[in-house]
């Protein structure tokens, strides 16, 4: 729950200043303090009113100190209060009888008639003349004192101590008194005790600032335990916050962003240009989304396409090739790109068409896989990719740049495992030591693009291209502690999670 | 990535050394393998079928090891052990060779008839002699065959391997194709004869074999291999005959491999497969690989298996420069030899001669050799260095604009959604009261579910679905997304392009058109476009079936239409399972680049 901090404690039972000052004057008179019940009795007000006054005084700071205590206490029942006000039933019966007496049947019709008659009879306050002419008739015998009423009135005034226990128990038996536990306060002077009340202000106002009156005023203390009011604002999506950080890291490292805004790609750029053979399982219907409309790509750089065909089917550039019949029909098939490396291939081909200059490229964008879905896999996810092309790049350079990249993510302990990837050789899986899990976990994939991919593009012989990739979702799920990817990506997202997610600093 | 399951104790016995799990994991990592799981048959059964079924099952420790997809030579215990032993220089890489029949007799012969041309035209053969099986070796032999079927043979679609007890059959063998009704034999593990047609229906319910039926099911002729007495060896790629089945007592084996069509890859794969198969088994099972002849319909005769070694020459400098190390040619040759690539310094400068064995079909370029040198050197021993490549970074303009706008849209009180780029036809058409043909949508040919039928042409369905999934949240809901939609576009090489859109919705008890309109004004202010008819932006009443009649306007910037805003049609709201009024804006932001 969120409570505004300006609500001061006890405000709801705030009493008026006159009463507060009366209480303070009483407290001033006694050394060692006084009980709130006594204060109530002295001032002749209900105890609850004094409790409210005590709370109000507490809210003013150190004016008083009040310690809660509980005590046994005699209190009038509903009937007891009626008697204290109107007299006991027997007294009421007695008073109702005129000097000339009253017929018994008439007396019995009174509200207190039955009880009052028998009690008054046993007190010998009245006598019954059964043989009276016109029916039995009741007469007063003496003058009376209504002691029951007097006793109850004493209790009502808080002076029950003046009664003997025997008397109180008798009244209790008659259900006129009951013994209750009362919570009261023991009130003593506080460190800044005074018998006058200075009115406390809730908030500083422009008028106070203008007049300088704030200097004389006392302000109600804030409740700092309460939460503040949530600001009215929008929120960035956590995955996109992490994307922003990764972009930032690449930009800090001098990488230029690739145009990955083309989800539809041809098999040629997605596979063939990467020297991925046409019968490779990744090109299967089970793994890749193919497009029925528009089904085929219709434009390729023709001589490059011929060189790709040759290197697949016959080899060349120092390669044995894959020795199979490469078919243009396979290459034409449109698909939803399975990796952003398709765009890297386009960019490297473009780079090869001009005088070579070293480049560093990156992209973070969606890729698509026709895979079985589970708690960590969706049909689409974001791939982060980095590519460096220059003369004479080594495997050691790839590991060095990966070290720098992952250091920016706060990951410094890296090791590399030989792996297989159709378009990179060597290929390395990147592992980092997870302090929580106490084991090495895979954090990315990397490698050096094969000459069979680069040379047909027309890149100079001595140029090496190193590259690495990872998913955006996995580090985000770890960062924000999300176990089911559907709670993060897609329409089933939990908006409260989006509202509540902290800013993203990957290195902390 | 294929997984090989081996018994730990057997593995350690073969390696001649015991390891802790951690030590063995480390060795795997260095070599490019992954110790994926440590388990037992019992554990697997308990996990898959429950405790009862597992009673009495073996609790011998099993290592499940992930092998890279290109290393077919490591797919069984024998291959793994050999690879690791050579890597640790405890063993020299074996040299594979085939021999002629010992007694100077005729080699076994497989004759291919022309009927096979339409269904499965390729076959090769080989003979293994003097085998001594133990239970473990027998199991490993069978398992390797299965692993090859699943991986390099692509679930038998490319290649199928058949193995037979040679002493139960007699050559020459005939590989032909016949109508299913005319093929009749007793298949493996059955007690009587069936016709091929009967077999196909019998195996429809077989959990293992049913996956292969489709390969020949619709062919008029089925491939079939007979011996000289008319005994059926196999009906590839489905099942072998029971007659020639191999057992623990088998001494001599006839191997046939067949492949589907005429592409070179299948022929290549076929040759590799038979090589791999015979080579792997030489390690523990002491035997000779004997040649076999294959006669083609045109009379050509080839001898198999082709255990061809190839020699590549490369310089130590090449390897040093590519890897980033500084080793002598001799030391590099030693590194390569540890990877089963026997290498020698040729004596000419720093040239190294590398011999590629028939089992390493994955080595097709000098870069493959370079990788092996790097693995043997140890990736993690290579000094990590920063390349001196100097470049200046640039952002992609459309992404730069997107990043800036996202920030300010949240400042305007809207929360960012992230929705899928793929959706159903219904989402972008029926539910938005549009006709699918007018959407310019790109259609997916092989979606597994309706959720992946098309690439989205609008961000609106995703936002509305996000609201539907978050109806418990306090109102109003104010969401936006800036992302790509995909539209067909003939002018592009692939016939489609992405388009960067900004879409926002306001969902509350009242439609809040003025809120969405205010957002448009704010976005235009951010884009530095002033209100106005010509050089500025303005909106004008428009009809769009997604919106409530009279509550929709088209947005123009510099005279060009960039999108719409308005109150959504009640039918749209209900079709997305929403109950409150909702207004939305959808614009193309590319004109502002």
mmCIF file of N, CA and C in Angstrom, chain A residues 5-96:
data_model
loop_
_atom_site.group_PDB
_atom_site.id
_atom_site.type_symbol
_atom_site.label_atom_id
_atom_site.label_comp_id
_atom_site.label_asym_id
_atom_site.label_seq_id
_atom_site.Cartn_x
_atom_site.Cartn_y
_atom_site.Cartn_z
ATOM 1 N N UNK A 5 3.043 10.694 2.614
ATOM 2 C CA UNK A 5 3.857 10.899 3.802
ATOM 3 C C UNK A 5 3.283 12.002 4.698
ATOM 4 N N UNK A 6 2.376 12.834 4.152
ATOM 5 C CA UNK A 6 1.877 13.969 4.924
ATOM 6 C C UNK A 6 0.837 13.580 5.971
ATOM 7 N N UNK A 7 0.345 12.347 5.962
ATOM 8 C CA UNK A 7 -0.633 11.955 6.983
ATOM 9 C C UNK A 7 0.084 11.787 8.319
ATOM 10 N N UNK A 8 -0.228 12.666 9.274
ATOM 11 C CA UNK A 8 0.421 12.585 10.576
ATOM 12 C C UNK A 8 -0.356 11.628 11.456
ATOM 13 N N UNK A 9 0.342 10.976 12.393
ATOM 14 C CA UNK A 9 -0.313 9.990 13.241
ATOM 15 C C UNK A 9 -1.356 10.650 14.139
ATOM 16 N N UNK A 10 -2.480 9.968 14.350
ATOM 17 C CA UNK A 10 -3.465 10.413 15.325
ATOM 18 C C UNK A 10 -4.329 11.565 14.880
ATOM 19 N N UNK A 11 -4.184 11.932 13.633
ATOM 20 C CA UNK A 11 -4.912 13.101 13.168
ATOM 21 C C UNK A 11 -6.421 12.917 13.270
ATOM 22 N N UNK A 12 -6.852 11.661 13.095
ATOM 23 C CA UNK A 12 -8.287 11.394 13.045
ATOM 24 C C UNK A 12 -8.976 11.685 14.390
ATOM 25 N N UNK A 13 -8.253 11.588 15.517
ATOM 26 C CA UNK A 13 -8.914 11.805 16.808
ATOM 27 C C UNK A 13 -8.477 13.126 17.446
ATOM 28 N N UNK A 14 -8.124 14.017 16.561
ATOM 29 C CA UNK A 14 -7.643 15.314 17.049
ATOM 30 C C UNK A 14 -8.713 16.029 17.884
ATOM 31 N N UNK A 15 -8.356 16.505 19.065
ATOM 32 C CA UNK A 15 -9.320 17.202 19.935
ATOM 33 C C UNK A 15 -9.097 18.716 19.844
ATOM 34 N N UNK A 16 -10.082 19.473 20.353
ATOM 35 C CA UNK A 16 -9.906 20.931 20.235
ATOM 36 C C UNK A 16 -8.914 21.444 21.268
ATOM 37 N N UNK A 17 -8.350 22.620 20.967
ATOM 38 C CA UNK A 17 -7.242 23.128 21.772
ATOM 39 C C UNK A 17 -7.612 23.406 23.229
ATOM 40 N N UNK A 18 -8.875 23.821 23.447
ATOM 41 C CA UNK A 18 -9.312 24.119 24.814
ATOM 42 C C UNK A 18 -9.188 22.901 25.703
ATOM 43 N N UNK A 19 -9.662 21.784 25.211
ATOM 44 C CA UNK A 19 -9.593 20.553 25.974
ATOM 45 C C UNK A 19 -8.134 20.164 26.216
ATOM 46 N N UNK A 20 -7.319 20.266 25.119
ATOM 47 C CA UNK A 20 -5.915 19.885 25.244
ATOM 48 C C UNK A 20 -5.247 20.688 26.351
ATOM 49 N N UNK A 21 -5.554 21.995 26.381
ATOM 50 C CA UNK A 21 -4.913 22.833 27.401
ATOM 51 C C UNK A 21 -5.410 22.491 28.810
ATOM 52 N N UNK A 22 -6.710 22.127 28.929
ATOM 53 C CA UNK A 22 -7.233 21.698 30.229
ATOM 54 C C UNK A 22 -6.485 20.463 30.710
ATOM 55 N N UNK A 23 -6.272 19.517 29.781
ATOM 56 C CA UNK A 23 -5.538 18.296 30.124
ATOM 57 C C UNK A 23 -4.151 18.682 30.603
ATOM 58 N N UNK A 24 -3.493 19.562 29.843
ATOM 59 C CA UNK A 24 -2.121 19.948 30.184
ATOM 60 C C UNK A 24 -2.068 20.616 31.572
ATOM 61 N N UNK A 25 -3.082 21.426 31.891
ATOM 62 C CA UNK A 25 -3.083 22.081 33.202
ATOM 63 C C UNK A 25 -3.197 21.060 34.331
ATOM 64 N N UNK A 26 -4.015 20.013 34.091
ATOM 65 C CA UNK A 26 -4.137 18.943 35.087
ATOM 66 C C UNK A 26 -2.809 18.222 35.276
ATOM 67 N N UNK A 27 -2.150 17.947 34.138
ATOM 68 C CA UNK A 27 -0.870 17.231 34.188
ATOM 69 C C UNK A 27 0.164 18.079 34.931
ATOM 70 N N UNK A 28 0.065 19.419 34.726
ATOM 71 C CA UNK A 28 1.026 20.321 35.356
ATOM 72 C C UNK A 28 0.942 20.253 36.889
ATOM 73 N N UNK A 29 -0.332 20.067 37.365
ATOM 74 C CA UNK A 29 -0.572 20.126 38.807
ATOM 75 C C UNK A 29 0.011 18.929 39.553
ATOM 76 N N UNK A 30 0.078 17.785 38.876
ATOM 77 C CA UNK A 30 0.511 16.587 39.604
ATOM 78 C C UNK A 30 1.956 16.235 39.275
ATOM 79 N N UNK A 31 2.673 15.907 40.322
ATOM 80 C CA UNK A 31 4.028 15.424 40.077
ATOM 81 C C UNK A 31 3.939 13.930 39.841
ATOM 82 N N UNK A 32 4.751 13.451 38.976
ATOM 83 C CA UNK A 32 4.795 12.005 38.744
ATOM 84 C C UNK A 32 3.716 11.485 37.823
ATOM 85 N N UNK A 33 2.812 12.363 37.363
ATOM 86 C CA UNK A 33 1.880 11.949 36.331
ATOM 87 C C UNK A 33 0.510 11.609 36.850
ATOM 88 N N UNK A 34 -0.379 11.389 35.900
ATOM 89 C CA UNK A 34 -1.770 11.106 36.242
ATOM 90 C C UNK A 34 -2.346 10.139 35.228
ATOM 91 N N UNK A 35 -3.406 9.483 35.652
ATOM 92 C CA UNK A 35 -4.046 8.516 34.757
ATOM 93 C C UNK A 35 -5.108 9.223 33.921
ATOM 94 N N UNK A 36 -5.219 8.808 32.661
ATOM 95 C CA UNK A 36 -6.168 9.464 31.768
ATOM 96 C C UNK A 36 -7.605 9.307 32.273
ATOM 97 N N UNK A 37 -7.860 8.207 33.026
ATOM 98 C CA UNK A 37 -9.215 8.017 33.562
ATOM 99 C C UNK A 37 -9.539 9.068 34.622
ATOM 100 N N UNK A 38 -8.489 9.383 35.409
ATOM 101 C CA UNK A 38 -8.694 10.412 36.422
ATOM 102 C C UNK A 38 -8.930 11.767 35.770
ATOM 103 N N UNK A 39 -8.165 11.989 34.678
ATOM 104 C CA UNK A 39 -8.347 13.248 33.946
ATOM 105 C C UNK A 39 -9.773 13.347 33.447
ATOM 106 N N UNK A 40 -10.260 12.207 32.889
ATOM 107 C CA UNK A 40 -11.635 12.189 32.374
ATOM 108 C C UNK A 40 -12.622 12.498 33.495
ATOM 109 N N UNK A 41 -12.369 11.906 34.672
ATOM 110 C CA UNK A 41 -13.268 12.117 35.804
ATOM 111 C C UNK A 41 -13.220 13.574 36.252
ATOM 112 N N UNK A 42 -11.988 14.121 36.352
ATOM 113 C CA UNK A 42 -11.831 15.500 36.792
ATOM 114 C C UNK A 42 -12.518 16.487 35.865
ATOM 115 N N UNK A 43 -12.352 16.216 34.546
ATOM 116 C CA UNK A 43 -12.912 17.172 33.588
ATOM 117 C C UNK A 43 -14.353 16.849 33.270
ATOM 118 N N UNK A 44 -14.805 15.672 33.781
ATOM 119 C CA UNK A 44 -16.199 15.297 33.567
ATOM 120 C C UNK A 44 -16.510 15.001 32.106
ATOM 121 N N UNK A 45 -15.562 14.435 31.402
ATOM 122 C CA UNK A 45 -15.845 14.028 30.013
ATOM 123 C C UNK A 45 -15.572 12.542 29.881
ATOM 124 N N UNK A 46 -16.073 11.990 28.776
ATOM 125 C CA UNK A 46 -15.876 10.564 28.520
ATOM 126 C C UNK A 46 -14.381 10.255 28.375
ATOM 127 N N UNK A 47 -14.005 9.066 28.839
ATOM 128 C CA UNK A 47 -12.584 8.690 28.785
ATOM 129 C C UNK A 47 -12.034 8.667 27.361
ATOM 130 N N UNK A 48 -12.882 8.225 26.407
ATOM 131 C CA UNK A 48 -12.423 8.140 25.014
ATOM 132 C C UNK A 48 -12.004 9.507 24.481
ATOM 133 N N UNK A 49 -12.680 10.553 24.949
ATOM 134 C CA UNK A 49 -12.327 11.908 24.505
ATOM 135 C C UNK A 49 -10.924 12.249 24.990
ATOM 136 N N UNK A 50 -10.620 11.816 26.217
ATOM 137 C CA UNK A 50 -9.293 12.095 26.771
ATOM 138 C C UNK A 50 -8.221 11.294 26.024
ATOM 139 N N UNK A 51 -8.571 10.041 25.645
ATOM 140 C CA UNK A 51 -7.634 9.224 24.859
ATOM 141 C C UNK A 51 -7.272 9.957 23.564
ATOM 142 N N UNK A 52 -8.307 10.512 22.908
ATOM 143 C CA UNK A 52 -8.068 11.289 21.684
ATOM 144 C C UNK A 52 -7.162 12.458 21.958
ATOM 145 N N UNK A 53 -7.405 13.143 23.096
ATOM 146 C CA UNK A 53 -6.592 14.310 23.436
ATOM 147 C C UNK A 53 -5.146 13.916 23.659
ATOM 148 N N UNK A 54 -4.957 12.773 24.312
ATOM 149 C CA UNK A 54 -3.584 12.295 24.564
ATOM 150 C C UNK A 54 -2.864 12.064 23.241
ATOM 151 N N UNK A 55 -3.575 11.411 22.271
ATOM 152 C CA UNK A 55 -2.958 11.140 20.964
ATOM 153 C C UNK A 55 -2.601 12.441 20.256
ATOM 154 N N UNK A 56 -3.498 13.396 20.341
ATOM 155 C CA UNK A 56 -3.223 14.686 19.715
ATOM 156 C C UNK A 56 -2.001 15.340 20.332
ATOM 157 N N UNK A 57 -1.909 15.253 21.671
ATOM 158 C CA UNK A 57 -0.761 15.871 22.367
ATOM 159 C C UNK A 57 0.538 15.151 21.994
ATOM 160 N N UNK A 58 0.441 13.828 21.827
ATOM 161 C CA UNK A 58 1.634 13.063 21.422
ATOM 162 C C UNK A 58 2.135 13.518 20.062
ATOM 163 N N UNK A 59 1.182 13.805 19.159
ATOM 164 C CA UNK A 59 1.538 14.203 17.803
ATOM 165 C C UNK A 59 2.255 15.548 17.771
ATOM 166 N N UNK A 60 2.163 16.293 18.870
ATOM 167 C CA UNK A 60 2.803 17.618 18.891
ATOM 168 C C UNK A 60 4.286 17.540 19.219
ATOM 169 N N UNK A 61 4.777 16.342 19.427
ATOM 170 C CA UNK A 61 6.186 16.217 19.767
ATOM 171 C C UNK A 61 6.332 15.824 21.225
ATOM 172 N N UNK A 62 7.278 16.470 21.933
ATOM 173 C CA UNK A 62 7.632 16.027 23.280
ATOM 174 C C UNK A 62 6.881 16.793 24.369
ATOM 175 N N UNK A 63 5.646 17.206 24.088
ATOM 176 C CA UNK A 63 4.892 17.976 25.085
ATOM 177 C C UNK A 63 4.577 17.097 26.298
ATOM 178 N N UNK A 64 4.024 15.946 26.031
ATOM 179 C CA UNK A 64 3.780 14.999 27.124
ATOM 180 C C UNK A 64 4.399 13.673 26.749
ATOM 181 N N UNK A 65 4.560 12.809 27.732
ATOM 182 C CA UNK A 65 4.804 11.429 27.365
ATOM 183 C C UNK A 65 3.686 10.604 27.980
ATOM 184 N N UNK A 66 3.202 9.646 27.238
ATOM 185 C CA UNK A 66 2.050 8.881 27.687
ATOM 186 C C UNK A 66 2.342 7.408 27.532
ATOM 187 N N UNK A 67 2.163 6.679 28.605
ATOM 188 C CA UNK A 67 2.451 5.249 28.556
ATOM 189 C C UNK A 67 1.137 4.505 28.702
ATOM 190 N N UNK A 68 0.920 3.584 27.799
ATOM 191 C CA UNK A 68 -0.365 2.891 27.850
ATOM 192 C C UNK A 68 -0.366 1.867 28.976
ATOM 193 N N UNK A 69 -1.470 1.776 29.691
ATOM 194 C CA UNK A 69 -1.588 0.757 30.732
ATOM 195 C C UNK A 69 -3.033 0.266 30.747
ATOM 196 N N UNK A 70 -3.226 -0.878 31.371
ATOM 197 C CA UNK A 70 -4.616 -1.328 31.439
ATOM 198 C C UNK A 70 -5.001 -1.579 32.898
ATOM 199 N N UNK A 71 -6.281 -1.370 33.222
ATOM 200 C CA UNK A 71 -6.720 -1.573 34.607
ATOM 201 C C UNK A 71 -8.138 -2.123 34.633
ATOM 202 N N UNK A 72 -8.453 -2.841 35.758
ATOM 203 C CA UNK A 72 -9.813 -3.341 35.949
ATOM 204 C C UNK A 72 -10.657 -2.169 36.419
ATOM 205 N N UNK A 73 -11.916 -2.188 36.061
ATOM 206 C CA UNK A 73 -12.681 -0.970 36.237
ATOM 207 C C UNK A 73 -14.164 -1.319 36.260
ATOM 208 N N UNK A 74 -14.910 -0.713 37.197
ATOM 209 C CA UNK A 74 -16.359 -0.964 37.269
ATOM 210 C C UNK A 74 -17.090 0.012 36.372
ATOM 211 N N UNK A 75 -18.069 -0.538 35.651
ATOM 212 C CA UNK A 75 -18.793 0.300 34.707
ATOM 213 C C UNK A 75 -20.277 -0.025 34.788
ATOM 214 N N UNK A 76 -21.121 0.963 34.551
ATOM 215 C CA UNK A 76 -22.566 0.719 34.585
ATOM 216 C C UNK A 76 -22.991 -0.066 33.367
ATOM 217 N N UNK A 77 -23.956 -0.981 33.553
ATOM 218 C CA UNK A 77 -24.552 -1.633 32.398
ATOM 219 C C UNK A 77 -25.613 -0.680 31.862
ATOM 220 N N UNK A 78 -26.269 -1.044 30.756
ATOM 221 C CA UNK A 78 -27.321 -0.215 30.176
ATOM 222 C C UNK A 78 -28.413 0.082 31.215
ATOM 223 N N UNK A 79 -28.827 -0.973 31.946
ATOM 224 C CA UNK A 79 -29.881 -0.815 32.952
ATOM 225 C C UNK A 79 -29.383 0.052 34.108
ATOM 226 N N UNK A 80 -28.077 -0.161 34.432
ATOM 227 C CA UNK A 80 -27.464 0.619 35.508
ATOM 228 C C UNK A 80 -27.489 2.103 35.177
ATOM 229 N N UNK A 81 -27.158 2.411 33.886
ATOM 230 C CA UNK A 81 -27.165 3.825 33.483
ATOM 231 C C UNK A 81 -28.566 4.410 33.591
ATOM 232 N N UNK A 82 -29.580 3.599 33.222
ATOM 233 C CA UNK A 82 -30.978 4.059 33.271
ATOM 234 C C UNK A 82 -31.363 4.389 34.716
ATOM 235 N N UNK A 83 -30.884 3.528 35.612
ATOM 236 C CA UNK A 83 -31.217 3.731 37.028
ATOM 237 C C UNK A 83 -30.509 4.952 37.579
ATOM 238 N N UNK A 84 -29.226 5.122 37.164
ATOM 239 C CA UNK A 84 -28.474 6.285 37.630
ATOM 240 C C UNK A 84 -29.191 7.562 37.212
ATOM 241 N N UNK A 85 -29.850 7.515 36.081
ATOM 242 C CA UNK A 85 -30.541 8.694 35.564
ATOM 243 C C UNK A 85 -31.931 8.862 36.185
ATOM 244 N N UNK A 86 -32.699 7.733 36.151
ATOM 245 C CA UNK A 86 -34.118 7.858 36.506
ATOM 246 C C UNK A 86 -34.472 7.309 37.891
ATOM 247 N N UNK A 87 -33.501 6.742 38.542
ATOM 248 C CA UNK A 87 -33.808 6.160 39.843
ATOM 249 C C UNK A 87 -34.034 4.675 39.727
ATOM 250 N N UNK A 88 -33.949 3.963 40.881
ATOM 251 C CA UNK A 88 -34.147 2.515 40.867
ATOM 252 C C UNK A 88 -35.630 2.223 40.603
ATOM 253 N N UNK A 89 -35.888 0.991 40.181
ATOM 254 C CA UNK A 89 -37.278 0.620 39.875
ATOM 255 C C UNK A 89 -38.159 0.836 41.100
ATOM 256 N N UNK A 90 -37.645 0.449 42.302
ATOM 257 C CA UNK A 90 -38.469 0.559 43.516
ATOM 258 C C UNK A 90 -38.741 2.028 43.852
ATOM 259 N N UNK A 91 -37.710 2.870 43.594
ATOM 260 C CA UNK A 91 -37.906 4.297 43.878
ATOM 261 C C UNK A 91 -38.912 4.884 42.913
ATOM 262 N N UNK A 92 -38.811 4.413 41.635
ATOM 263 C CA UNK A 92 -39.753 4.936 40.645
ATOM 264 C C UNK A 92 -41.177 4.529 41.017
ATOM 265 N N UNK A 93 -41.328 3.262 41.466
ATOM 266 C CA UNK A 93 -42.651 2.798 41.911
ATOM 267 C C UNK A 93 -43.137 3.667 43.094
ATOM 268 N N UNK A 94 -42.219 3.846 44.055
ATOM 269 C CA UNK A 94 -42.560 4.634 45.247
ATOM 270 C C UNK A 94 -43.021 6.038 44.869
ATOM 271 N N UNK A 95 -42.224 6.681 43.976
ATOM 272 C CA UNK A 95 -42.529 8.057 43.600
ATOM 273 C C UNK A 95 -43.816 8.195 42.790
ATOM 274 N N UNK A 96 -44.188 7.068 42.161
ATOM 275 C CA UNK A 96 -45.384 7.129 41.319
ATOM 276 C C UNK A 96 -46.686 7.058 42.154
#
